[in-house]
mmCIF file of C-alpha atoms in Angstrom:
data_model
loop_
_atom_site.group_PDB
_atom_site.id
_atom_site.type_symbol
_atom_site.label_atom_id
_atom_site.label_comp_id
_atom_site.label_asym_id
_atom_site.label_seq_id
_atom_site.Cartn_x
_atom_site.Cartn_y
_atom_site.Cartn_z
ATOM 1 C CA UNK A 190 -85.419 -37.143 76.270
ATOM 2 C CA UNK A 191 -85.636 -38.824 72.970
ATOM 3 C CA UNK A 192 -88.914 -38.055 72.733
ATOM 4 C CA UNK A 193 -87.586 -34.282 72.595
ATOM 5 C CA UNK A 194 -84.727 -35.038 70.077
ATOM 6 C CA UNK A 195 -87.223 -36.185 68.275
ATOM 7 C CA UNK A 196 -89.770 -33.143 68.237
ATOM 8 C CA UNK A 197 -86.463 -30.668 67.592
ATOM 9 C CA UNK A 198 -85.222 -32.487 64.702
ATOM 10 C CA UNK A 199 -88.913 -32.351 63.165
ATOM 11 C CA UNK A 200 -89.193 -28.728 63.609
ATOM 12 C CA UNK A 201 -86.013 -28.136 62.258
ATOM 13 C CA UNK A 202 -86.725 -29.965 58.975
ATOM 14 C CA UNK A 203 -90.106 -29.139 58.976
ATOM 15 C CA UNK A 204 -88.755 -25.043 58.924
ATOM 16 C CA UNK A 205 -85.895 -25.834 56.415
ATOM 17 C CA UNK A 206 -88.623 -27.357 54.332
ATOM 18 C CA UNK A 207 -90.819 -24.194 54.622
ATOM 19 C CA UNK A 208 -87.948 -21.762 54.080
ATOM 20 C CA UNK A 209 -87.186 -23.777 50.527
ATOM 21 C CA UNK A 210 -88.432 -20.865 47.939
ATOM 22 C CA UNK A 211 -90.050 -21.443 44.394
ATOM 23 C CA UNK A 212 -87.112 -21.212 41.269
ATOM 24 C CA UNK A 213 -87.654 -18.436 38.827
ATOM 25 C CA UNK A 214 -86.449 -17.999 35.420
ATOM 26 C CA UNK A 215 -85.991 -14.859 33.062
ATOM 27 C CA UNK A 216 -85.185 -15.005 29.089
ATOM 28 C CA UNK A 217 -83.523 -12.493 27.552
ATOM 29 C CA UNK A 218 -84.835 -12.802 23.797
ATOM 30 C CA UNK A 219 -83.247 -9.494 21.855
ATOM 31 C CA UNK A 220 -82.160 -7.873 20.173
ATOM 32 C CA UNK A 221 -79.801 -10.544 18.248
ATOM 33 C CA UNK A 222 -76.605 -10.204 16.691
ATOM 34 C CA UNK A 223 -78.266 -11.235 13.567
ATOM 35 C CA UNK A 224 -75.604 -13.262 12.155
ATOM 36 C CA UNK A 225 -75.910 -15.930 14.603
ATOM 37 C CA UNK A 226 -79.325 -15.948 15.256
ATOM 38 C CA UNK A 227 -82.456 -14.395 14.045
ATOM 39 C CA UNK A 228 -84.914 -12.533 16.076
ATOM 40 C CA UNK A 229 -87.676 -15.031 14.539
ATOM 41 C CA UNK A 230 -85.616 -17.932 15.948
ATOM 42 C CA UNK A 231 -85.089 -16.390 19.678
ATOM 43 C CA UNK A 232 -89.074 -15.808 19.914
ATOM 44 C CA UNK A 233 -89.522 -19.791 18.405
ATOM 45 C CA UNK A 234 -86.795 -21.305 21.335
ATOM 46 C CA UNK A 235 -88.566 -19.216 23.822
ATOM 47 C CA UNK A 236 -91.872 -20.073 23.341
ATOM 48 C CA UNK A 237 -90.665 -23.264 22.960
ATOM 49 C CA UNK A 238 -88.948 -23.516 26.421
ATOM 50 C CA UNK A 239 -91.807 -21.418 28.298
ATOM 51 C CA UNK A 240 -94.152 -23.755 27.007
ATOM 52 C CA UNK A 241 -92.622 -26.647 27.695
ATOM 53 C CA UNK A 242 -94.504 -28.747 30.630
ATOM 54 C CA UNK A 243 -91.420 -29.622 32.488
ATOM 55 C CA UNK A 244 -90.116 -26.031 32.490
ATOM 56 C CA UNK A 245 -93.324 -24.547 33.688
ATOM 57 C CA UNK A 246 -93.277 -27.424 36.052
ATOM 58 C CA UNK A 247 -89.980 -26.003 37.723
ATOM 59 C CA UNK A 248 -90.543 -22.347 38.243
ATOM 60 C CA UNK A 249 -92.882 -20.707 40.139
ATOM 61 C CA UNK A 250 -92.071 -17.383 37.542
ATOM 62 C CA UNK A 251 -91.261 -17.106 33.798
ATOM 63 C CA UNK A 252 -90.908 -13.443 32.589
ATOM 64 C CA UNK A 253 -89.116 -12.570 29.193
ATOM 65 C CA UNK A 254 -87.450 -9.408 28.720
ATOM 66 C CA UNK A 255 -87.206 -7.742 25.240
ATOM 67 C CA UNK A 256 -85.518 -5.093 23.494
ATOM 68 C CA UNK A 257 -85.774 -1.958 26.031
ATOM 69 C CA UNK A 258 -85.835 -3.812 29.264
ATOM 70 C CA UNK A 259 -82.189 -4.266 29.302
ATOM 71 C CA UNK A 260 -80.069 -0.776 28.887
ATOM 72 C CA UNK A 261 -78.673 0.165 31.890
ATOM 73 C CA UNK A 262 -78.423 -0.758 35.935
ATOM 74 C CA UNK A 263 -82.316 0.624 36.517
ATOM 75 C CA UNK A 264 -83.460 -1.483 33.787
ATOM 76 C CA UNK A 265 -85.781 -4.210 34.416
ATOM 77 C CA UNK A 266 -84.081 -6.951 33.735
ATOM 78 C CA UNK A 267 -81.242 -5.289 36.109
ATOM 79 C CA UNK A 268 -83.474 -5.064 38.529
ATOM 80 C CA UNK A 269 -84.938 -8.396 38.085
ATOM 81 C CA UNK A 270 -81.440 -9.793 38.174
ATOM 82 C CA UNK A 271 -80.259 -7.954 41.877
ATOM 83 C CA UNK A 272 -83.392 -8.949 43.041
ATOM 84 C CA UNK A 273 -82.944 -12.782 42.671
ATOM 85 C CA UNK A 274 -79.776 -12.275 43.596
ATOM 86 C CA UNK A 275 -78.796 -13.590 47.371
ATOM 87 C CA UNK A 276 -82.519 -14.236 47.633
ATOM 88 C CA UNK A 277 -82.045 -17.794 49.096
ATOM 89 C CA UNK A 278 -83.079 -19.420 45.989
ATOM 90 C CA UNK A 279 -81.876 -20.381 42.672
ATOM 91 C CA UNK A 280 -82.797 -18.947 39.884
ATOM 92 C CA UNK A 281 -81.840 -19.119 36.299
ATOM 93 C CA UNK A 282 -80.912 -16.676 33.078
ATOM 94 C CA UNK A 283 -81.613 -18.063 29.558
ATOM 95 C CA UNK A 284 -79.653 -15.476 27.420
ATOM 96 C CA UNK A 285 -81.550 -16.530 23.931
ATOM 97 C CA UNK A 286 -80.157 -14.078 21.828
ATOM 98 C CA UNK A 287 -76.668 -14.722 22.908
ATOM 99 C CA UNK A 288 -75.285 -11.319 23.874
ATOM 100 C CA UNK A 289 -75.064 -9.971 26.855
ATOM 101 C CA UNK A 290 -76.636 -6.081 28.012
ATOM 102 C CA UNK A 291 -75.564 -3.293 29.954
ATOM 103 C CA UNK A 292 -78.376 -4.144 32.476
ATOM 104 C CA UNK A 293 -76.149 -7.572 32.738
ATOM 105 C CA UNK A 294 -72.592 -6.302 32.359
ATOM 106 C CA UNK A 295 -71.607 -2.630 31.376
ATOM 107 C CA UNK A 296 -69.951 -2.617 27.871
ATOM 108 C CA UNK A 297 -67.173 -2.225 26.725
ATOM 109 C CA UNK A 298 -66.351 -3.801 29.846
ATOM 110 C CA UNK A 299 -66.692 -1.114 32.329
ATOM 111 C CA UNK A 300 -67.976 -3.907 35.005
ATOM 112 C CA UNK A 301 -64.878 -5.493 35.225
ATOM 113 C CA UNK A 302 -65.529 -6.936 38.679
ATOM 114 C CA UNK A 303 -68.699 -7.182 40.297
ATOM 115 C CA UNK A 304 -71.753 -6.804 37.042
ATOM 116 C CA UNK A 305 -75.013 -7.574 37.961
ATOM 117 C CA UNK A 306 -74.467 -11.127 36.151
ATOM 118 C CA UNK A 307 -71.206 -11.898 38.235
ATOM 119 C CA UNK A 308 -72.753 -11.374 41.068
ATOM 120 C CA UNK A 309 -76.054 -13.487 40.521
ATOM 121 C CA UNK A 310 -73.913 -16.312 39.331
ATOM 122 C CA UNK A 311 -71.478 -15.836 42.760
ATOM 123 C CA UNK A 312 -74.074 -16.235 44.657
ATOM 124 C CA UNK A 313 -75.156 -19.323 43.028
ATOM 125 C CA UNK A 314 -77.421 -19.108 40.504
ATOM 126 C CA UNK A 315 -77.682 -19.893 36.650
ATOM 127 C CA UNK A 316 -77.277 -18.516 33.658
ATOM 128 C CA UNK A 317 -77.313 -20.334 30.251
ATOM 129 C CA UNK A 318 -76.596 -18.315 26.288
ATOM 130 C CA UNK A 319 -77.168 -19.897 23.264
ATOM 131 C CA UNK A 320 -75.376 -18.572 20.279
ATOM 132 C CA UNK A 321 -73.067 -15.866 20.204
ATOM 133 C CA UNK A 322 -69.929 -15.668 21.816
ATOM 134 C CA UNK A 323 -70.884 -15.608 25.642
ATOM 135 C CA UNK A 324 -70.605 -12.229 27.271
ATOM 136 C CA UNK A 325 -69.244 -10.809 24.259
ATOM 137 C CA UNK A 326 -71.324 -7.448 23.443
ATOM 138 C CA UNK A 327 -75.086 -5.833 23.268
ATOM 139 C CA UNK A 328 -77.255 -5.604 20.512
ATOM 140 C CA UNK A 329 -79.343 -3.402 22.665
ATOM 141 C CA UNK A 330 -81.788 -0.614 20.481
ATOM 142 C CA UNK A 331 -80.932 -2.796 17.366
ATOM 143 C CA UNK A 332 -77.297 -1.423 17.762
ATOM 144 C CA UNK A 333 -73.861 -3.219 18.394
ATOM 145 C CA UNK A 334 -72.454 -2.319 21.079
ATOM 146 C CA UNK A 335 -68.496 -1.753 21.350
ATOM 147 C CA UNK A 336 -67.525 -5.291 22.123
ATOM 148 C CA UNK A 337 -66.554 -6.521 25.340
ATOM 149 C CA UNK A 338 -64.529 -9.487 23.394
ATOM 150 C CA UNK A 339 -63.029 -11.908 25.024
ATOM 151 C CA UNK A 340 -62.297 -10.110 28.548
ATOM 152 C CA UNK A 341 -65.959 -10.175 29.232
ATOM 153 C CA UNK A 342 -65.947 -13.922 29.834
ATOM 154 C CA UNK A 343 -62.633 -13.857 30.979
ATOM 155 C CA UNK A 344 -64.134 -11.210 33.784
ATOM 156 C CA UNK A 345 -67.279 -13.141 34.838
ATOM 157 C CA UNK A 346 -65.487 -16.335 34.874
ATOM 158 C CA UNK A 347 -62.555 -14.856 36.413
ATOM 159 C CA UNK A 348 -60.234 -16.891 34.484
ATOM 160 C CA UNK A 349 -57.623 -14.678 32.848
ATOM 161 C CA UNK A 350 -57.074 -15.063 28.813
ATOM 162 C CA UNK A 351 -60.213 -16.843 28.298
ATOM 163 C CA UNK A 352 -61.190 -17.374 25.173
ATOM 164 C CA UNK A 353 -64.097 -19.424 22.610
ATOM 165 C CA UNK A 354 -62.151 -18.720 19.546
ATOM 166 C CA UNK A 355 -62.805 -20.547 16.323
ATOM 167 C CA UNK A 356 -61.115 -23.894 16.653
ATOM 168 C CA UNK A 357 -61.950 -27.445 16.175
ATOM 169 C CA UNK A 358 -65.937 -27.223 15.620
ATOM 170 C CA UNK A 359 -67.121 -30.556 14.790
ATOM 171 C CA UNK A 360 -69.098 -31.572 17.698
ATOM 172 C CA UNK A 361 -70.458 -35.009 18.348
ATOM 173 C CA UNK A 362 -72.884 -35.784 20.960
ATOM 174 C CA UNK A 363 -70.978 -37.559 24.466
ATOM 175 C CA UNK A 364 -72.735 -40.173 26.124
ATOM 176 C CA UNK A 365 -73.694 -38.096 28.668
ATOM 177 C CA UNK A 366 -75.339 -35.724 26.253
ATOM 178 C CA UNK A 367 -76.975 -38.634 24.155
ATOM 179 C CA UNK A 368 -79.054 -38.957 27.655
ATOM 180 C CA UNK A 369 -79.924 -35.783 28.590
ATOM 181 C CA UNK A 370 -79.941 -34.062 25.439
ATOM 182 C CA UNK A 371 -81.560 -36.785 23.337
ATOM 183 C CA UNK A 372 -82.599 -34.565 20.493
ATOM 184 C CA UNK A 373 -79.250 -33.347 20.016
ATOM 185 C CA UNK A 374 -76.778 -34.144 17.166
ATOM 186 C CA UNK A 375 -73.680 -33.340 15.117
ATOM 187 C CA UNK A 376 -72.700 -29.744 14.683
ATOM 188 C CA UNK A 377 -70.377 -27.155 13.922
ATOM 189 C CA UNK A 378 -69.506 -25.086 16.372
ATOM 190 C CA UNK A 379 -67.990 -21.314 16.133
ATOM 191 C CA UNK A 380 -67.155 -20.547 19.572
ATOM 192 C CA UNK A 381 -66.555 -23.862 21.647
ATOM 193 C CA UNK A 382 -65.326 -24.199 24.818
ATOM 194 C CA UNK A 383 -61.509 -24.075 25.349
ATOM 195 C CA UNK A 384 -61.652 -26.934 27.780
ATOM 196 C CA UNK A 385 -57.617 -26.787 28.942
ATOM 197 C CA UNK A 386 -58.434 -23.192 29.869
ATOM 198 C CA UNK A 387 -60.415 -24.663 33.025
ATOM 199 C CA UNK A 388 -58.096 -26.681 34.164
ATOM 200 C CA UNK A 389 -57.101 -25.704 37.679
ATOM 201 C CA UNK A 390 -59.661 -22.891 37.616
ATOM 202 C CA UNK A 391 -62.489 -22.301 40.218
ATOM 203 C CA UNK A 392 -64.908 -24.592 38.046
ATOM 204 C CA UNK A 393 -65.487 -28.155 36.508
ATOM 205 C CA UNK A 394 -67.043 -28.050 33.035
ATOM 206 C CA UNK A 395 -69.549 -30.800 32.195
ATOM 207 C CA UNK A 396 -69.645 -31.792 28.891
ATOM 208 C CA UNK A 397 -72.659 -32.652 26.285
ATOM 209 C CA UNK A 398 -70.678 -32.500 22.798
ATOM 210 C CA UNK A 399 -67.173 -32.392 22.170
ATOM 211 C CA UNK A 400 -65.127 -32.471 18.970
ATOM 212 C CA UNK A 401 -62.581 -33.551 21.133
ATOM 213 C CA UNK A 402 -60.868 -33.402 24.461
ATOM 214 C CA UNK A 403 -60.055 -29.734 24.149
ATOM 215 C CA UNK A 404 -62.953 -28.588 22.054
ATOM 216 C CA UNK A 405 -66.943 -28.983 23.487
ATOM 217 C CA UNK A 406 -69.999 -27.416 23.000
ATOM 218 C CA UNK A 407 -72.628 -27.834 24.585
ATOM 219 C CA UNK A 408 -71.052 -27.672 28.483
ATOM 220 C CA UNK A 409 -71.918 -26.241 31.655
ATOM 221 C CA UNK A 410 -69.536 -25.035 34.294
ATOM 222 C CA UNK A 411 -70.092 -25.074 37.867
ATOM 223 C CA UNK A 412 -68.655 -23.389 40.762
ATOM 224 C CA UNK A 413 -66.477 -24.825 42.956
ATOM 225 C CA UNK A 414 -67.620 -22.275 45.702
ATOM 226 C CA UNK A 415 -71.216 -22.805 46.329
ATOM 227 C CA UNK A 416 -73.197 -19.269 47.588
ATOM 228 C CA UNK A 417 -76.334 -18.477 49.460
ATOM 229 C CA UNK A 418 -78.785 -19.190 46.603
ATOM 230 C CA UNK A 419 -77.245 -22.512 45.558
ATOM 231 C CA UNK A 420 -74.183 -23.356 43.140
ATOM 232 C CA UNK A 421 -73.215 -21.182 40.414
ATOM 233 C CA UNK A 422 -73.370 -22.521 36.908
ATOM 234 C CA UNK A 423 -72.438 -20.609 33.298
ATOM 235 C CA UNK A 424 -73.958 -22.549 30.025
ATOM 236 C CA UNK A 425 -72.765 -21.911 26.591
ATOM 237 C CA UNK A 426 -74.912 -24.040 24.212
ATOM 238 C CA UNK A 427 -75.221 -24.279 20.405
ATOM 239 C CA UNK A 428 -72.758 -21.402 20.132
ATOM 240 C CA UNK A 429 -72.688 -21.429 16.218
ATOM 241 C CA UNK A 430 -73.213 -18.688 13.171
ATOM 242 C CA UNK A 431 -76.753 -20.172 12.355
ATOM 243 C CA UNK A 432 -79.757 -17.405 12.084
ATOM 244 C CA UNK A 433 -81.852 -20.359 11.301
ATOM 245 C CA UNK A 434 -80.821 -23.484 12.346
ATOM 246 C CA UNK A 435 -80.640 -26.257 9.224
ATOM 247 C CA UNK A 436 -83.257 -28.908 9.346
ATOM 248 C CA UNK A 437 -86.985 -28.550 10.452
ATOM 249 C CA UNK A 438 -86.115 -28.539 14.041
ATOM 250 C CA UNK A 439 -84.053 -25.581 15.928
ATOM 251 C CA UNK A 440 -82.544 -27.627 18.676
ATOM 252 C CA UNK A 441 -81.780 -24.389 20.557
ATOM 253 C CA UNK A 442 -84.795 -24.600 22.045
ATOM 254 C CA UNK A 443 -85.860 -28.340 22.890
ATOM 255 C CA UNK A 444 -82.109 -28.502 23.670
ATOM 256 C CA UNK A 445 -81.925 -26.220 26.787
ATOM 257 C CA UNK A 446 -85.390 -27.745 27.630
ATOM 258 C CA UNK A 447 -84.028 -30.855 27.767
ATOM 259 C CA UNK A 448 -80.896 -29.464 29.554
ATOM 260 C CA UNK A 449 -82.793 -27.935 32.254
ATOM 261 C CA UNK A 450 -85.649 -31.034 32.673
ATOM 262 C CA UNK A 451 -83.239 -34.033 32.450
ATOM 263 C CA UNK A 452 -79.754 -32.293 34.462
ATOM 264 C CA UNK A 453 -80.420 -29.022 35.575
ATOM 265 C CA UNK A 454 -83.463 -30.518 37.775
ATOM 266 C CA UNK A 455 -81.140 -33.075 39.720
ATOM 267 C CA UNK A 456 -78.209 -30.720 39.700
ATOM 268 C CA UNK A 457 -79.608 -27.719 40.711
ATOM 269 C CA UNK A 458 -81.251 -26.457 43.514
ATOM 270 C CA UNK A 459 -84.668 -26.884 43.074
ATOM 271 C CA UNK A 460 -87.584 -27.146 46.042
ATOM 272 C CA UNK A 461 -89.256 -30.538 46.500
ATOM 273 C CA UNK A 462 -92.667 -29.492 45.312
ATOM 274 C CA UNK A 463 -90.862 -28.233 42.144
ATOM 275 C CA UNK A 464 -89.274 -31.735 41.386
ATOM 276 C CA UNK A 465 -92.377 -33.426 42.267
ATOM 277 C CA UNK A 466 -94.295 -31.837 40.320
ATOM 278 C CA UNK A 467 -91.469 -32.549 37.197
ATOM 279 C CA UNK A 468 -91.697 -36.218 37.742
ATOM 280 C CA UNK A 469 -95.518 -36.116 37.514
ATOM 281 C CA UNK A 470 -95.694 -34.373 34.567
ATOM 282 C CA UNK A 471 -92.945 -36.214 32.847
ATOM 283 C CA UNK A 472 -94.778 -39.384 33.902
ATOM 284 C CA UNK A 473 -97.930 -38.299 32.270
ATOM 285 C CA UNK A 474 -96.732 -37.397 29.309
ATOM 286 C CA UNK A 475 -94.726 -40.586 28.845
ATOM 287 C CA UNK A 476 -98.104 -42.070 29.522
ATOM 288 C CA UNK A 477 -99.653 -40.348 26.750
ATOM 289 C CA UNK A 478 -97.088 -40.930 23.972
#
């Protein structure tokens, strides 16, 4: 009898193990909202994310939609999106540009309830903007959009009132964000996280910088109500009025590679090949240096 305990619980492993999919990721580079970042910036962070070792280590897919793939519900980056949505897996959004396109969320908020990027992150996937005011409007054609403002986060989030508002900006690395950010230091931010707004919502924030304990940037919020493709997360990073960043090095680009090789990867739903394969790249490369 044990013997066929025993055989069961293999097979039933052994077919959850098979039925883990690949991850898959998707940038949205552009157009910007050239105030807060430039369009030569957005191709630099994605080029420097897609060709980072750990990154290409996690996904089985990269694709990058541009300026034309986004404008409407048949675009392909709306298609894209549907498709990994409820698809068993999770997969993630990098919103490089920081604004957010029809194919994502009908301005000026006509998607109220149920957008193509509500729904992806309900069912528990990722999405993570660097930049502009999250979910705030399109750029799409090289045009603004009429603005979603505020309500657009407030929607996806479902949080009523929410806001990133200028406030206290200063940001200083936590300790948490020391570790997995290590690359990462002071700033000013433009649109940080309103951290009381969260409290008692459907999410826990995770903070990497904080000017303090009401004001953060960079954070990640995750879901309290897990779905089929894993636990929802929103990321707002480096949300700051900087078309080039100061200094020689842009971290909105190492940043979120860091992000996504030294938390995302343990946090996130990602196969066992997937984080094999991370840990033996990471431990060549430490070889190397």
């Amino acid at each position: 009898m044990r013997k066929i305990y025993f055989s069961i619980t293999l097979l039933v492993l052994f077919s959850f193990v098979t039925m883990v999919s690949a991850n898959d990721l998707a940038f949205y580079s552009g157009p910007t909202n050239p105030g807060w970042i430039s369009d030569k910036a957005v191709q630099e962070n994605v080029k420097v994310i897609k060709d980072d070792p750990g990154v290409k280590a996690l996904f089985n897919s990269i694709e990058d939609f541009g300026d034309g793939d986004e404008v409407g519900d048949n675009s392909p980056l709306a298609k894209w999106t549907k498709e990994h949505t409820d698809n068993g897996q999770q997969d993630v959004i990098i919103l490089a540009c920081g604004t957010c396109p029809s194919g994502l969320y009908e301005f000026p908020n006509k998607d109220a309830d149920g957008s193509n990027v509500e729904n992806f992150v309900e069912a528990g996937n990722v999405v993570i903007n660097v930049a502009d005011w999250i979910f705030y409007m399109s750029y799409e054609g090289g045009v603004r959009s009429p603005n979603n403002g505020p309500t657009g986060a407030a929607n996806v989030f479902d949080i009523d009132g929410l806001s990133f508002g200028a406030r206290v900006g200063a940001m200083k690395p936590t300790d948490l964000g020391k570790k997995v950010m290590p690359s990462m230091e002071a700033f000013n931010s433009d649109r940080p996280w309103h951290v009381e707004q969260f409290k008692g919502s459907d999410w826990d924030l995770v903070i990497f910088g904080e000017a303090d304990k009401s004001n953060a940037d960079p954070a990640v919020a995750i879901s309290k109500s897990p779905g089929g493709d894993g636990t929802g997360m929103i990321a707002a990073m480096w949300q700051a009025a900087k078309p080039e960043w100061p200094g020689n090095t842009d971290i909105r680009g190492i940043g979120v590679a860091e992000f996504i090789n030294n938390w995302l990867a343990e946090n996130g739903t990602f196969d066992v090949e997937a984080k094999n394969k991370l840990a033996t790249t990471w431990g060549t490369i430490k070889q190397t240096r």
